[in-house]
Short mmCIF file of C-alpha atoms in Angstrom, two decimals:
data_model
loop_
_atom_site.label_atom_id
_atom_site.label_comp_id
_atom_site.label_asym_id
_atom_site.label_seq_id
_atom_site.Cartn_x
_atom_site.Cartn_y
_atom_site.Cartn_z
CA MET A 1 83.69 171.79 -23.02
CA SER A 2 85.71 172.04 -26.26
CA CYS A 3 85.07 170.61 -29.57
CA GLN A 4 87.65 168.40 -30.96
CA PRO A 5 88.36 165.43 -33.20
CA CYS A 6 88.20 162.39 -31.98
CA THR A 7 91.17 160.28 -31.92
CA ILE A 8 91.30 156.44 -31.74
CA ASP A 9 94.24 154.73 -29.96
CA ARG A 10 94.81 151.40 -31.66
CA SER A 11 98.25 150.70 -30.23
CA HIS A 12 97.17 147.74 -28.74
CA LEU A 13 96.35 146.35 -31.98
CA THR A 14 100.09 146.64 -33.28
CA GLY A 15 100.80 143.03 -32.72
CA MET A 16 97.70 141.69 -34.78
CA ASN A 17 99.27 141.79 -38.42
CA TYR A 18 97.45 138.61 -39.44
CA PRO A 19 94.34 137.57 -41.01
CA LEU A 20 91.55 136.44 -38.63
CA VAL A 21 88.66 134.53 -40.63
CA LYS A 22 85.55 134.89 -38.64
CA LEU A 23 83.32 133.17 -40.90
CA SER A 24 83.84 131.05 -44.43
CA ASP A 25 82.04 128.31 -46.22
CA MET A 26 84.75 128.28 -49.12
CA PRO A 27 86.78 125.22 -49.91
CA ASP A 28 90.35 125.43 -48.37
CA GLU A 29 92.56 126.28 -51.50
CA MET A 30 89.85 129.14 -52.20
CA ARG A 31 90.04 130.54 -48.85
CA THR A 32 93.72 130.51 -48.80
CA GLU A 33 93.94 132.41 -52.14
CA THR A 34 91.09 134.90 -51.08
CA LYS A 35 93.13 135.49 -47.63
CA GLU A 36 96.13 136.15 -49.46
CA THR A 37 94.37 138.57 -51.96
CA VAL A 38 93.01 140.28 -49.20
CA VAL A 39 96.38 140.93 -47.33
CA THR A 40 98.00 142.23 -50.51
CA ALA A 41 95.17 144.41 -51.37
CA ILE A 42 95.12 145.84 -47.74
CA GLU A 43 98.95 146.17 -47.80
CA LYS A 44 99.01 147.85 -51.16
CA PHE A 45 96.21 150.57 -50.01
CA PRO A 46 96.69 150.88 -46.48
CA ASP A 47 94.70 153.87 -46.15
CA ASN A 48 92.05 153.53 -49.15
CA TYR A 49 89.56 150.80 -48.41
CA GLU A 50 87.63 151.74 -51.80
CA GLY A 51 90.93 150.77 -53.53
CA ALA A 52 91.55 147.64 -51.63
CA ALA A 53 87.97 146.54 -52.33
CA LYS A 54 88.13 147.17 -56.14
CA PHE A 55 91.38 145.16 -56.00
CA VAL A 56 89.99 142.19 -54.51
CA LYS A 57 87.09 142.19 -56.44
CA GLU A 58 88.82 142.22 -59.79
CA MET A 59 91.36 139.62 -58.52
CA MET A 60 88.46 137.50 -57.57
CA ASP A 61 86.55 137.88 -60.89
CA LYS A 62 89.66 136.98 -62.72
CA LYS A 63 90.47 133.71 -60.28
CA PHE A 64 86.92 132.31 -59.96
CA GLY A 65 84.64 133.87 -62.49
CA ALA A 66 82.40 137.08 -62.29
CA SER A 67 79.93 138.22 -59.78
CA TRP A 68 82.20 138.64 -56.94
CA HIS A 69 81.70 141.55 -54.38
CA CYS A 70 84.09 142.96 -51.53
CA MET A 71 83.46 145.32 -48.58
CA VAL A 72 86.30 146.80 -46.55
CA GLY A 73 85.62 148.98 -43.58
CA GLU A 74 85.90 149.38 -39.92
CA GLY A 75 82.32 149.30 -38.61
CA PHE A 76 79.47 147.72 -40.84
CA GLY A 77 76.99 144.85 -40.61
CA PHE A 78 75.65 142.75 -43.30
CA GLU A 79 72.67 140.54 -44.51
CA ILE A 80 73.26 139.28 -47.95
CA THR A 81 72.12 136.53 -50.20
CA TYR A 82 75.21 134.67 -51.92
CA GLU A 83 75.95 131.36 -53.77
CA LEU A 84 76.97 128.67 -51.24
CA LYS A 85 80.45 127.78 -50.80
CA HIS A 86 81.68 131.32 -51.83
CA LEU A 87 81.53 133.50 -48.50
CA MET A 88 84.24 134.85 -46.36
CA TYR A 89 84.05 137.26 -43.56
CA MET A 90 87.65 138.26 -41.98
CA PHE A 91 89.38 140.65 -40.06
CA PHE A 92 93.08 142.11 -40.73
CA GLY A 93 95.10 144.30 -38.61
CA GLY A 94 92.52 143.63 -35.53
CA TYR A 95 90.29 146.36 -36.82
CA ILE A 96 89.63 146.18 -40.52
CA ALA A 97 86.60 143.67 -41.43
CA VAL A 98 86.60 142.21 -44.77
CA LEU A 99 83.48 140.72 -46.45
CA VAL A 100 84.11 138.65 -49.66
CA PHE A 101 81.13 136.97 -51.51
CA LYS A 102 79.96 135.85 -54.98
CA ALA A 103 76.27 137.18 -55.64
CA LEU A 104 73.83 134.89 -57.07
#
């Protein structure tokens, strides 16, 4: 038995280059702006989730006031306390999960 790094085949996800919102309680206008911000961040930082999350957080702070948080990754769970009407959980590219919320 040889020990080799795992490779993940994501070829079946190539057609999923759109944002898929799984959960959101934001107003429509805020949701649209947040989606656009997330897509821009992931396209700008394709292999740097930390950079993408920082970009989204800074843009949300500028547009909608302070206390925004953003998590970008491929496998995480969450249990948070957030301000009502300020949460969005979405996927982009089929496997990149993004959580954006405003803290209390």
